[in-house]
């Protein structure tokens, strides 16, 4: 059986970094991409790791930033406000690529980033931010919470909405192929990204 050609980035370090950002940007656009739902790691007040899925909303190679959205009342928002260090990880089976990002998060609640993100959010998503009581509250029964209708969500949801941007500081790219895996890592320096091949 003939194998598909190796990807253009296979032995090209710069092309690996370009592919990493291209795959992330595509993941933000396309629900079926493995990069659409990265795992987000934060650190809690006791220094323990916390992990959950978030929808990747944007990835920008130029600034080296990613964006996702969350409820300001959620644990993740509190954890990021207290300790902005965070990490994201995702794998896409078609691309056979895992991406790991470590960086610093910033919560946007009332600035232009937050306004633009809220404006582009779908009605269905906005409704979630109007949930009562706050995310993570213990409930007597599973259904003992309320969601506003789409119109009320505009006023009830917006105060709880946060756009979170992550400024990437370390990148790790892993491509799996029987003909040879390829792994590369980069660190952000003043002058830009410095990268190296790594043993997979
Ligand atoms: C498919 C999927 C997508 C999700 N997207 C988001 C998201 O974009 N933002 C978010 O805050 N939580 C999202 N969640 C919920 C989180 O994974 C998590 O359960 C919830 O936000 C509580 O996390 P926390 O207590 O650590 O804040 C998503 C969950 C799933 C299963």
Short mmCIF file of C-alpha atoms and ligand atoms in Angstrom, two decimals:
data_model
loop_
_atom_site.label_atom_id
_atom_site.label_comp_id
_atom_site.label_asym_id
_atom_site.label_seq_id
_atom_site.Cartn_x
_atom_site.Cartn_y
_atom_site.Cartn_z
CA UNK A 1 0.00 0.00 0.00
CA UNK A 2 1.45 3.35 -0.98
CA UNK A 3 1.94 5.85 1.78
CA UNK A 4 0.79 9.47 1.46
CA UNK A 5 3.60 11.93 0.81
CA UNK A 6 5.31 13.36 3.87
CA UNK A 7 4.03 16.81 4.86
CA UNK A 8 5.96 19.86 3.67
CA UNK A 9 6.99 20.63 7.24
CA UNK A 10 8.53 17.19 7.85
CA UNK A 11 12.15 18.36 7.86
CA UNK A 12 11.61 22.12 7.94
CA UNK A 13 11.59 23.67 11.42
CA UNK A 14 10.11 27.02 10.36
CA UNK A 15 7.42 25.22 8.39
CA UNK A 16 6.54 23.22 11.52
CA UNK A 17 5.82 26.43 13.42
CA UNK A 18 3.80 27.78 10.50
CA UNK A 19 1.86 24.50 10.39
CA UNK A 20 1.24 24.72 14.15
CA UNK A 21 -0.41 28.13 13.88
CA UNK A 22 -2.22 27.22 10.66
CA UNK A 23 -3.69 24.13 12.31
CA UNK A 24 -4.76 26.16 15.35
CA UNK A 25 -6.36 28.90 13.22
CA UNK A 26 -8.17 26.22 11.23
CA UNK A 27 -9.25 24.60 14.49
CA UNK A 28 -10.83 27.84 15.64
CA UNK A 29 -12.90 27.89 12.44
CA UNK A 30 -13.77 24.22 12.04
CA UNK A 31 -15.71 22.25 14.64
CA UNK A 32 -14.45 18.91 13.33
CA UNK A 33 -10.79 19.78 13.81
CA UNK A 34 -9.10 18.22 16.82
CA UNK A 35 -7.76 21.68 17.56
CA UNK A 36 -11.27 23.09 18.05
CA UNK A 37 -11.46 21.76 21.61
CA UNK A 38 -8.12 22.04 23.37
CA UNK A 39 -7.66 21.03 26.98
CA UNK A 40 -6.86 24.04 29.14
CA UNK A 41 -4.72 23.58 32.23
CA UNK A 42 -4.66 26.04 35.09
CA UNK A 43 -3.19 25.96 38.59
CA UNK A 44 -5.47 26.26 41.62
CA UNK A 45 -4.84 28.05 44.92
CA UNK A 46 -3.13 24.93 46.36
CA UNK A 47 -0.82 24.68 43.36
CA UNK A 48 -2.68 21.68 41.93
CA UNK A 49 -3.38 21.30 38.20
CA UNK A 50 -6.94 21.69 36.87
CA UNK A 51 -7.94 20.62 33.36
CA UNK A 52 -11.00 21.11 31.13
CA UNK A 53 -12.05 21.47 27.48
CA UNK A 54 -12.62 24.90 25.96
CA UNK A 55 -13.60 25.97 22.46
CA UNK A 56 -10.72 27.63 20.68
CA UNK A 57 -12.08 30.89 19.24
CA UNK A 58 -8.99 32.37 17.60
CA UNK A 59 -5.29 31.73 17.05
CA UNK A 60 -3.00 34.40 15.66
CA UNK A 61 0.51 33.51 14.51
CA UNK A 62 1.63 37.15 14.28
CA UNK A 63 1.03 37.99 17.93
CA UNK A 64 1.41 34.39 19.10
CA UNK A 65 -1.90 34.49 20.94
CA UNK A 66 -4.98 32.31 21.30
CA UNK A 67 -8.46 33.17 22.53
CA UNK A 68 -11.23 31.29 24.27
CA UNK A 69 -14.30 32.42 26.22
CA UNK A 70 -15.50 31.61 29.72
CA UNK A 71 -17.82 32.67 32.51
CA UNK A 72 -16.21 35.17 34.88
CA UNK A 73 -17.75 33.26 37.80
CA UNK A 74 -16.11 29.95 36.81
CA UNK A 75 -13.21 28.29 38.61
CA UNK A 76 -10.99 28.70 35.56
CA UNK A 77 -11.56 32.46 35.49
CA UNK A 78 -10.68 32.76 39.18
CA UNK A 79 -7.63 30.53 38.76
CA UNK A 80 -6.36 32.51 35.77
CA UNK A 81 -6.96 35.82 37.54
CA UNK A 82 -4.89 34.62 40.50
CA UNK A 83 -2.25 32.74 38.48
CA UNK A 84 -2.19 33.60 34.78
CA UNK A 85 0.22 30.78 33.88
CA UNK A 86 -1.66 28.20 31.82
CA UNK A 87 -1.26 25.52 29.16
CA UNK A 88 -3.32 24.20 26.27
CA UNK A 89 -3.04 20.85 24.50
CA UNK A 90 -4.81 19.40 21.47
CA UNK A 91 -4.37 16.56 18.97
CA UNK A 92 -5.84 16.18 15.51
CA UNK A 93 -5.94 12.58 14.26
CA UNK A 94 -6.12 13.54 10.57
CA UNK A 95 -3.11 15.83 10.79
CA UNK A 96 -1.43 13.41 13.22
CA UNK A 97 -0.21 16.47 15.08
CA UNK A 98 -0.25 17.27 18.79
CA UNK A 99 0.23 20.89 19.83
CA UNK A 100 1.11 22.03 23.35
CA UNK A 101 1.16 25.68 24.30
CA UNK A 102 2.30 27.26 27.54
CA UNK A 103 1.74 30.91 28.20
CA UNK A 104 0.14 33.69 30.17
CA UNK A 105 -3.59 34.37 30.19
CA UNK A 106 -5.36 37.70 30.33
CA UNK A 107 -9.04 38.07 31.12
CA UNK A 108 -10.93 40.64 29.08
CA UNK A 109 -14.24 41.68 30.58
CA UNK A 110 -14.92 45.28 29.58
CA UNK A 111 -12.45 46.19 26.85
CA UNK A 112 -12.63 46.09 23.05
CA UNK A 113 -11.50 42.44 22.96
CA UNK A 114 -14.41 41.44 25.21
CA UNK A 115 -16.91 43.55 23.29
CA UNK A 116 -15.85 42.12 19.92
CA UNK A 117 -15.92 38.57 21.27
CA UNK A 118 -19.39 39.06 22.80
CA UNK A 119 -20.65 40.60 19.55
CA UNK A 120 -19.52 37.57 17.54
CA UNK A 121 -20.83 34.99 20.05
CA UNK A 122 -23.88 33.04 18.95
CA UNK A 123 -27.20 33.49 20.80
CA UNK A 124 -26.92 29.87 21.98
CA UNK A 125 -23.52 30.58 23.56
CA UNK A 126 -24.63 33.87 25.14
CA UNK A 127 -27.44 32.13 26.96
CA UNK A 128 -24.93 30.00 28.92
CA UNK A 129 -23.45 33.11 30.53
CA UNK A 130 -26.84 33.93 32.08
CA UNK A 131 -27.01 30.67 34.01
CA UNK A 132 -28.05 30.94 37.68
CA UNK A 133 -26.66 30.10 40.12
CA UNK A 134 -23.03 30.54 39.06
CA UNK A 135 -21.13 27.69 37.32
CA UNK A 136 -19.82 25.14 39.81
CA UNK A 137 -22.46 25.88 42.50
CA UNK A 138 -23.67 22.75 44.34
CA UNK A 139 -27.29 21.96 43.40
CA UNK A 140 -29.93 19.92 45.27
CA UNK A 141 -30.97 18.39 41.92
CA UNK A 142 -29.26 18.18 38.54
CA UNK A 143 -31.73 20.51 36.90
CA UNK A 144 -31.96 23.10 39.66
CA UNK A 145 -30.50 25.93 37.62
CA UNK A 146 -31.95 28.41 35.12
CA UNK A 147 -30.93 29.83 31.77
CA UNK A 148 -32.31 33.08 30.36
CA UNK A 149 -33.94 33.29 26.92
CA UNK A 150 -31.87 34.70 24.08
CA UNK A 151 -33.09 38.28 24.59
CA UNK A 152 -32.58 38.33 28.36
CA UNK A 153 -29.10 36.80 27.85
CA UNK A 154 -27.99 40.09 26.29
CA UNK A 155 -28.29 41.79 29.67
CA UNK A 156 -28.00 38.83 32.05
CA UNK A 157 -25.15 37.08 30.26
CA UNK A 158 -22.87 39.93 29.28
CA UNK A 159 -21.72 40.84 32.85
CA UNK A 160 -20.54 37.23 33.30
CA UNK A 161 -18.74 36.93 29.98
CA UNK A 162 -14.98 36.98 29.63
CA UNK A 163 -12.76 36.58 26.59
CA UNK A 164 -9.41 35.10 27.59
CA UNK A 165 -6.32 35.66 25.49
CA UNK A 166 -3.28 33.48 26.03
CA UNK A 167 0.09 34.87 25.04
CA UNK A 168 2.07 31.80 24.08
CA UNK A 169 5.58 31.60 25.52
CA UNK A 170 6.44 27.98 24.72
CA UNK A 171 5.27 25.82 21.85
CA UNK A 172 5.66 22.08 21.37
CA UNK A 173 4.80 20.36 18.05
CA UNK A 174 4.67 16.58 17.62
CA UNK A 175 3.99 14.91 14.27
CA UNK A 176 3.48 11.15 14.29
CA UNK A 177 4.46 9.05 11.28
CA UNK A 178 5.79 5.51 10.99
CA UNK A 179 8.52 6.84 8.70
CA UNK A 180 9.76 8.92 11.60
CA UNK A 181 8.11 11.11 14.20
CA UNK A 182 9.07 14.77 14.30
CA UNK A 183 9.03 16.93 17.40
CA UNK A 184 9.97 20.59 17.69
CA UNK A 185 9.84 23.20 20.43
CA UNK A 186 10.08 26.98 20.54
CA UNK A 187 10.47 29.61 23.21
CA UNK A 188 9.52 33.22 22.84
CA UNK A 189 12.49 35.57 23.22
CA UNK A 190 12.71 39.35 22.86
CA UNK A 191 13.80 39.00 19.27
CA UNK A 192 11.14 36.45 18.39
CA UNK A 193 10.78 32.69 18.57
CA UNK A 194 13.77 30.40 18.93
CA UNK A 195 13.16 26.80 18.10
CA UNK A 196 14.86 23.44 17.93
CA UNK A 197 14.12 19.89 16.90
CA UNK A 198 13.52 17.63 19.88
CA UNK A 199 13.69 13.88 20.27
CA UNK A 200 10.07 12.76 19.97
C1 LIG B 1 -17.30 20.32 24.08
C2 LIG B 1 -17.09 21.25 25.24
C3 LIG B 1 -16.79 22.58 25.01
C4 LIG B 1 -16.61 23.46 26.09
N1 LIG B 1 -16.27 24.76 25.86
C5 LIG B 1 -16.07 25.59 26.89
C6 LIG B 1 -15.62 26.92 26.67
O1 LIG B 1 -15.39 27.37 25.53
N2 LIG B 1 -15.44 27.72 27.76
C7 LIG B 1 -15.68 27.28 29.02
O2 LIG B 1 -15.49 28.07 29.96
N3 LIG B 1 -16.07 26.02 29.28
C8 LIG B 1 -16.27 25.16 28.23
N4 LIG B 1 -16.66 23.86 28.47
C9 LIG B 1 -16.94 23.43 29.84
C10 LIG B 1 -15.62 23.19 30.58
O3 LIG B 1 -14.95 22.07 30.02
C11 LIG B 1 -15.85 22.95 32.09
O4 LIG B 1 -16.62 21.79 32.29
C12 LIG B 1 -16.58 24.12 32.75
O5 LIG B 1 -16.31 25.36 32.12
C13 LIG B 1 -16.17 24.24 34.21
O6 LIG B 1 -14.78 24.42 34.29
P1 LIG B 1 -14.08 25.17 35.54
O7 LIG B 1 -14.85 24.78 36.76
O8 LIG B 1 -12.69 24.63 35.54
O9 LIG B 1 -14.13 26.63 35.28
C14 LIG B 1 -16.78 22.97 27.40
C15 LIG B 1 -17.04 21.62 27.62
C16 LIG B 1 -17.18 20.78 26.55
C17 LIG B 1 -17.44 19.32 26.84
#
